[in-house]
C-alpha positions as a printed NumPy array, in Angstrom:
array([[ 45.64 ,  48.709, -39.139],
       [ 41.974,  49.668, -38.711],
       [ 41.139,  50.279, -34.69 ],
       [ 38.839,  47.947, -33.093],
       [ 37.218,  50.701, -30.856],
       [ 37.008,  54.117, -30.699],
       [ 37.249,  56.268, -27.612],
       [ 34.188,  58.354, -26.964],
       [ 35.015,  61.834, -25.428],
       [ 32.775,  64.023, -23.69 ],
       [ 30.879,  66.671, -26.068],
       [ 28.024,  69.136, -25.555],
       [ 24.628,  67.806, -25.703],
       [ 21.509,  69.452, -27.544],
       [ 19.326,  70.108, -24.733],
       [ 15.527,  69.341, -25.064],
       [ 13.627,  72.392, -26.126],
       [ 11.043,  72.3  , -23.461],
       [  8.721,  74.714, -24.852],
       [  8.762,  73.741, -28.604],
       [  8.613,  69.943, -27.588],
       [  5.588,  70.361, -25.31 ],
       [  3.98 ,  72.362, -28.139],
       [  4.75 ,  69.671, -30.533],
       [  3.535,  66.973, -28.46 ],
       [  0.177,  68.42 , -27.514],
       [ -0.949,  71.209, -29.452],
       [ -2.677,  68.795, -32.214],
       [ -4.218,  66.496, -29.555],
       [ -5.821,  69.159, -27.206],
       [ -9.074,  70.596, -27.945],
       [ -8.087,  74.427, -27.288],
       [ -4.413,  75.452, -28.459],
       [ -3.69 ,  78.711, -26.395],
       [  0.063,  78.201, -26.539],
       [  0.526,  79.763, -29.99 ],
       [  1.936,  83.142, -30.191],
       [  1.356,  84.678, -33.527],
       [ -1.913,  85.952, -35.193],
       [ -4.378,  83.27 , -36.497],
       [ -3.186,  82.362, -39.951],
       [ -4.511,  83.524, -43.261],
       [ -5.693,  81.307, -45.768],
       [ -4.249,  80.807, -49.434],
       [ -7.669,  82.072, -50.35 ],
       [ -7.079,  85.247, -48.707],
       [ -3.484,  85.24 , -50.017],
       [ -4.778,  85.305, -53.803],
       [ -7.195,  88.184, -52.844],
       [ -4.017,  89.906, -51.652],
       [ -2.387,  89.377, -55.11 ],
       [ -0.71 ,  85.981, -55.003],
       [ -0.869,  84.559, -58.439],
       [ -2.302,  80.977, -58.033],
       [ -2.544,  80.181, -61.837],
       [  1.166,  81.024, -62.026],
       [  1.919,  78.977, -58.753],
       [ -0.055,  76.031, -60.504],
       [  2.395,  75.917, -63.512],
       [  5.634,  76.172, -61.122],
       [  7.874,  73.326, -61.42 ],
       [  8.332,  72.02 , -57.744],
       [ 12.292,  72.12 , -58.059],
       [ 14.816,  73.538, -55.767],
       [ 14.673,  76.986, -55.139],
       [ 17.906,  79.383, -54.713],
       [ 19.305,  78.11 , -51.239],
       [ 19.704,  81.686, -49.929],
       [ 16.425,  82.93 , -51.315],
       [ 15.928,  84.05 , -54.946],
       [ 17.351,  87.705, -56.027],
       [ 13.702,  88.758, -56.238],
       [ 12.751,  87.919, -52.569],
       [ 16.018,  89.185, -51.323],
       [ 15.533,  92.435, -52.966],
       [ 12.139,  93.008, -51.615],
       [ 13.396,  92.092, -48.1  ],
       [ 16.694,  94.251, -48.186],
       [ 14.132,  97.414, -49.277],
       [ 12.607,  96.836, -45.618],
       [ 16.005,  97.529, -44.173],
       [ 17.629, 100.995, -45.213],
       [ 21.187, 100.529, -46.645],
       [ 20.879,  96.695, -47.203],
       [ 21.326,  95.025, -50.374],
       [ 20.417,  91.217, -51.408],
       [ 23.991,  90.343, -49.875],
       [ 23.166,  91.359, -46.514],
       [ 19.833,  89.112, -46.626],
       [ 19.768,  85.149, -46.163],
       [ 16.308,  83.803, -46.624],
       [ 15.764,  80.77 , -44.203],
       [ 12.883,  78.187, -43.143],
       [ 11.581,  80.283, -40.61 ],
       [ 12.96 ,  82.767, -38.127],
       [ 14.045,  79.703, -35.785],
       [ 16.202,  78.569, -38.624],
       [ 17.473,  82.151, -38.954],
       [ 18.609,  82.286, -35.324],
       [ 19.99 ,  78.958, -35.305],
       [ 22.287,  79.581, -38.662],
       [ 23.243,  82.856, -36.888],
       [ 24.364,  81.149, -33.663],
       [ 26.354,  78.492, -35.533],
       [ 28.039,  81.123, -37.626],
       [ 29.114,  82.914, -34.72 ],
       [ 29.673,  80.782, -31.53 ],
       [ 32.491,  78.522, -30.894],
       [ 33.27 ,  76.372, -27.903],
       [ 34.435,  78.462, -25.143],
       [ 32.609,  81.769, -26.1  ],
       [ 29.788,  83.35 , -24.153],
       [ 26.549,  84.02 , -25.323],
       [ 24.053,  86.548, -23.409],
       [ 20.391,  86.256, -23.344],
       [ 17.789,  88.389, -21.678],
       [ 15.242,  86.876, -19.378],
       [ 12.437,  86.36 , -19.737],
       [ 12.825,  85.378, -23.594],
       [ 12.235,  82.675, -26.273],
       [ 14.768,  80.168, -24.996],
       [ 16.141,  78.82 , -28.313],
       [ 19.41 ,  80.827, -27.88 ],
       [ 19.598,  79.147, -24.246],
       [ 20.101,  75.609, -25.912],
       [ 21.807,  76.077, -29.125],
       [ 24.972,  78.049, -27.769],
       [ 25.397,  75.577, -25.238],
       [ 25.205,  72.659, -27.624],
       [ 28.37 ,  74.183, -29.4  ],
       [ 30.496,  74.266, -26.03 ],
       [ 29.608,  77.919, -25.364],
       [ 28.199,  79.395, -21.933],
       [ 25.073,  81.285, -21.643],
       [ 25.244,  84.391, -18.929],
       [ 21.448,  85.863, -18.474],
       [ 20.41 ,  89.309, -17.384],
       [ 16.771,  89.953, -16.053],
       [ 14.172,  92.342, -17.723],
       [ 12.271,  94.183, -14.968],
       [  8.693,  94.279, -15.097],
       [  8.547,  97.365, -12.648],
       [ 10.801,  99.193, -15.153],
       [  8.326,  98.411, -18.086],
       [ 10.358,  95.253, -18.81 ],
       [ 13.804,  97.179, -19.654],
       [ 16.988,  95.507, -18.647],
       [ 18.598,  95.191, -15.355],
       [ 21.701,  97.165, -16.378],
       [ 24.042,  96.193, -14.021],
       [ 23.334,  92.646, -14.838],
       [ 23.314,  93.292, -18.449],
       [ 27.121,  94.794, -18.127],
       [ 28.046,  91.593, -16.188],
       [ 26.748,  89.47 , -18.865],
       [ 28.145,  91.483, -22.13 ],
       [ 31.656,  91.426, -21.702],
       [ 34.853,  91.299, -24.111],
       [ 34.342,  87.617, -23.674],
       [ 30.698,  87.822, -25.047],
       [ 30.696,  86.707, -28.655],
       [ 26.711,  87.023, -29.265],
       [ 23.878,  88.836, -27.439],
       [ 20.246,  87.615, -28.139],
       [ 17.278,  89.847, -27.744],
       [ 13.664,  89.749, -28.82 ],
       [ 12.144,  93.262, -29.558],
       [  9.249,  93.394, -29.612],
       [  9.751,  90.638, -26.388],
       [  8.624,  87.216, -26.486],
       [  6.669,  86.697, -23.968],
       [  6.139,  89.837, -22.496],
       [  5.244,  91.937, -25.464],
       [  7.307,  94.638, -24.452],
       [  9.272,  97.025, -26.588],
       [ 12.715,  98.44 , -25.518],
       [ 12.766, 102.438, -25.546],
       [ 15.173, 104.124, -27.832],
       [ 17.52 , 104.895, -24.921],
       [ 17.851, 101.281, -24.121],
       [ 18.523, 100.067, -27.543],
       [ 21.28 , 102.808, -27.986],
       [ 22.759, 101.476, -24.442],
       [ 22.681,  97.929, -25.752],
       [ 24.334,  98.927, -29.192],
       [ 27.202, 101.09 , -27.427],
       [ 27.805,  97.931, -25.047],
       [ 28.349,  95.528, -27.804],
       [ 30.321,  97.797, -29.949],
       [ 32.602,  98.277, -26.948],
       [ 32.643,  94.486, -26.009],
       [ 33.049,  93.437, -29.706],
       [ 29.943,  91.545, -29.199],
       [ 27.433,  90.806, -32.198],
       [ 23.946,  91.785, -31.192],
       [ 21.151,  89.613, -32.632],
       [ 17.881,  91.167, -32.684],
       [ 14.961,  89.139, -33.124],
       [ 12.416,  91.312, -34.704],
       [  9.748,  88.807, -35.813],
       [  7.015,  90.62 , -33.741],
       [  7.846,  93.861, -35.36 ],
       [  4.368,  94.821, -37.133],
       [  1.962,  93.276, -34.4  ],
       [  1.905,  96.665, -32.493],
       [ -1.388,  97.224, -30.983],
       [ -1.38 , 101.131, -30.171],
       [  1.778, 102.583, -31.327],
       [  3.665, 103.158, -34.377],
       [  6.003, 100.37 , -35.898],
       [  8.844,  99.036, -33.658],
       [ 12.174, 100.595, -34.65 ],
       [ 14.509,  97.983, -35.929],
       [ 17.92 ,  97.83 , -34.546],
       [ 19.082,  97.48 , -38.067],
       [ 21.701, 100.553, -39.041],
       [ 22.47 , 101.397, -35.303],
       [ 26.047,  99.391, -35.774],
       [ 28.038,  97.363, -38.178],
       [ 27.736,  94.539, -35.488],
       [ 23.967,  94.23 , -35.734],
       [ 22.235,  91.238, -36.972],
       [ 18.518,  91.229, -37.439],
       [ 16.272,  88.166, -37.77 ],
       [ 12.698,  88.074, -38.853],
       [  9.804,  86.435, -40.795],
       [  6.368,  85.611, -41.628],
       [  5.342,  83.545, -39.053],
       [  4.118,  86.502, -36.276],
       [  2.908,  89.618, -37.644],
       [  2.193,  88.655, -41.07 ],
       [  0.189,  85.529, -39.873],
       [  1.809,  83.149, -42.396],
       [  3.685,  80.656, -40.355],
       [  2.936,  77.557, -42.607],
       [  4.99 ,  78.824, -45.222],
       [  8.051,  78.77 , -43.013],
       [ 10.042,  81.892, -44.48 ],
       [ 12.239,  83.812, -42.316],
       [ 15.617,  85.967, -42.838],
       [ 18.891,  86.977, -41.619],
       [ 19.929,  90.84 , -42.248],
       [ 23.77 ,  91.14 , -41.224],
       [ 26.953,  91.969, -42.448],
       [ 27.639,  90.297, -45.707],
       [ 30.45 ,  88.336, -44.352],
       [ 28.461,  87.05 , -41.714],
       [ 25.766,  86.251, -44.057],
       [ 27.935,  84.294, -46.219],
       [ 28.83 ,  82.116, -43.192],
       [ 25.017,  81.56 , -42.281],
       [ 24.711,  80.806, -46.098],
       [ 27.47 ,  77.911, -45.625],
       [ 25.686,  76.647, -42.32 ],
       [ 22.095,  76.903, -44.38 ],
       [ 23.793,  74.488, -46.887],
       [ 24.68 ,  71.86 , -44.473],
       [ 21.235,  72.247, -42.552],
       [ 17.96 ,  72.323, -45.163],
       [ 19.773,  73.647, -47.912],
       [ 16.957,  75.793, -49.626],
       [ 13.407,  77.14 , -48.589],
       [ 10.354,  75.829, -50.658],
       [ 10.263,  77.4  , -54.02 ],
       [  6.462,  78.274, -53.523],
       [  7.081,  79.712, -49.832],
       [  9.593,  81.903, -51.862],
       [  6.892,  83.238, -54.134],
       [  4.338,  83.792, -51.433],
       [  7.039,  85.63 , -49.362],
       [  7.742,  87.94 , -52.521],
       [  3.928,  88.736, -52.278],
       [  3.701,  89.184, -48.594],
       [  6.807,  91.501, -48.048],
       [  5.788,  94.007, -50.756],
       [  4.95 ,  97.23 , -49.526],
       [  0.871,  97.404, -49.805],
       [  0.351,  94.028, -48.742],
       [  2.804,  94.233, -45.833],
       [  0.742,  97.304, -44.938],
       [ -2.744,  95.37 , -45.197],
       [ -1.391,  92.253, -43.403],
       [  0.29 ,  94.324, -40.544],
       [ -3.634,  96.135, -40.363],
       [ -5.332,  92.824, -40.048],
       [ -2.846,  91.553, -37.08 ],
       [ -3.558,  94.834, -35.299],
       [ -7.379,  94.697, -35.867],
       [ -7.554,  91.178, -34.195],
       [ -5.207,  91.976, -31.154],
       [ -7.43 ,  95.346, -30.672],
       [-10.779,  93.441, -30.694],
       [ -9.226,  90.718, -28.336],
       [ -7.314,  92.479, -25.633],
       [-10.5  ,  93.719, -24.093],
       [-11.752,  90.18 , -23.875],
       [ -8.553,  88.842, -21.937],
       [ -8.428,  92.069, -19.89 ],
       [-11.817,  91.429, -18.538],
       [-11.095,  87.481, -18.035],
       [ -7.957,  88.369, -15.957],
       [ -9.824,  90.972, -13.554],
       [-11.902,  88.087, -12.417],
       [ -9.088,  86.764, -10.669],
       [ -8.413,  90.191,  -8.643],
       [ -5.196,  90.503,  -6.983],
       [ -4.198,  86.88 ,  -7.312],
       [ -3.267,  87.891, -11.179],
       [ -1.577,  90.67 , -12.781],
       [ -1.475,  91.557, -16.43 ],
       [  0.393,  94.213, -18.137],
       [ -1.01 ,  94.337, -21.813],
       [  1.589,  93.714, -24.4  ],
       [  2.699,  96.703, -26.591],
       [  3.062,  94.298, -29.603],
       [  2.476,  90.665, -30.037],
       [ -0.556,  88.187, -29.872],
       [  0.723,  87.136, -26.218],
       [ -0.488,  87.772, -23.011],
       [  2.145,  87.173, -20.046],
       [  0.181,  86.854, -16.806],
       [  1.729,  86.955, -13.353],
       [  0.142,  85.063, -10.729],
       [  0.372,  84.978,  -6.789],
       [  1.548,  81.185,  -5.974],
       [ -0.459,  80.831,  -2.807],
       [ -3.504,  81.941,  -4.509],
       [ -3.21 ,  78.777,  -6.655],
       [ -1.975,  76.151,  -4.593],
       [  1.451,  77.255,  -4.364],
       [  1.943,  75.175,  -7.67 ],
       [  4.782,  76.042, -10.23 ],
       [  3.521,  77.295, -13.712],
       [  4.599,  74.058, -15.484],
       [  2.189,  72.202, -12.841],
       [ -0.462,  74.852, -13.429],
       [ -0.206,  74.386, -17.092],
       [  0.045,  70.494, -17.064],
       [ -3.1  ,  70.187, -14.848],
       [ -5.172,  72.525, -17.139],
       [ -3.753,  70.409, -20.165],
       [ -5.238,  67.217, -18.573],
       [ -8.202,  68.651, -17.16 ],
       [ -9.438,  70.986, -19.696],
       [ -7.858,  69.655, -22.875],
       [ -6.282,  73.178, -23.249],
       [ -2.545,  74.107, -23.695],
       [ -0.835,  77.147, -22.434],
       [  2.745,  77.701, -21.823],
       [  4.417,  78.108, -18.11 ],
       [  6.489,  80.985, -17.459],
       [  9.376,  78.782, -16.521],
       [  9.87 ,  77.724, -20.154],
       [ 10.782,  81.53 , -20.618],
       [ 13.084,  81.53 , -17.812],
       [ 10.702,  83.173, -15.355],
       [  8.528,  81.386, -12.828],
       [  5.092,  82.563, -11.294],
       [  3.931,  83.258, -14.873],
       [  1.842,  81.837, -17.483],
       [  1.669,  82.981, -21.333],
       [ -1.714,  82.665, -23.375],
       [ -2.479,  83.072, -26.92 ],
       [ -4.304,  86.355, -27.961],
       [ -4.351,  85.876, -31.827],
       [ -7.333,  83.473, -32.169],
       [-10.974,  83.974, -33.189],
       [-12.877,  85.695, -30.246],
       [-15.226,  82.725, -29.853],
       [-12.286,  80.361, -29.619],
       [-10.314,  82.555, -26.882],
       [-13.54 ,  82.751, -24.964],
       [-14.389,  79.168, -24.769],
       [-10.863,  78.501, -24.293],
       [-10.126,  80.812, -21.624],
       [-13.356,  79.517, -19.592],
       [-11.761,  76.183, -19.725],
       [ -8.504,  77.813, -18.086],
       [-10.687,  79.677, -15.441],
       [-12.264,  76.374, -14.599],
       [ -8.918,  74.811, -13.457],
       [ -7.535,  77.872, -11.565],
       [-10.839,  78.285,  -9.671],
       [-10.614,  74.73 ,  -8.361],
       [ -6.954,  75.354,  -7.56 ],
       [ -8.209,  78.58 ,  -5.616],
       [-11.225,  76.82 ,  -3.914]])
């Protein structure tokens, strides 16, 4: 007998990802998009100059590629992570998809996921959509953005299945000390928690060596990264998961249900980008752009005196600015960002979308003249609020 009606049960809802929705709605509409978080993208011509064989690409059939990434690409990515093999690697459509499939592969209803704040809020919404709860712990500005360890210990317990951190951090640009990394790994090992370390900003350091990876510190470490930030190649949408082969195999199964495979041309581009010489040159380009732009941002912030504070990032093309609310009409960060968008056709990101109010995130990775004009527009609205 065919039922005439189905009983609908309550299920977790995938919440709107506020920052990504804001960006996708407005970034191509405004005159000045300062909501970006990577370095300005390189061109296909520049890629050819770096070694991409355009003639060979023109003769490439536009068919499906290997769904978990070609062996050639996974071998080159594995070479970046000592002890890894192609079986430790899953290639995805961007780092966001890498984080997504890891969450789907590890979390179930009733689990707990832990999240540092401020942070990229993707793994706030995804765990909740599968019925997990999210425990947060703050990073402390007065401790160079290292964790509040008491809150960290409360968030990472034997009930915690997955801990998500970004290192270098988005949005602060801070990098964890070695001692902090070891303490995080030790806690995860003790609790039986997987540590998901999003390292997509590795290589975008300003005045320090390459950020150490969490890879290899424990067999419960999973690393995600990709070409979007330090490499300056966001448009090809290549990311990857590096983890225990059993976890990576489950990520591949999730990938089969999601987007199936990366683009064949993107796979070819990525093989060039992650090769040692090209990777080094791309990182050098990124660092040069950031070093040129940082003084511009510092001078701009200084004009606001004590009303605004700025701890320069250790890595990443982002400035995370704290502001004194009474100095700007006691407005919340989302209201300030919305006012700047409407008045100046300029997009910035409110701190509330990273879990920390009274902050604004502004892009550092564009051309100097673009940033100068965009920041001047932001200043007009901020000055009006101060007046």
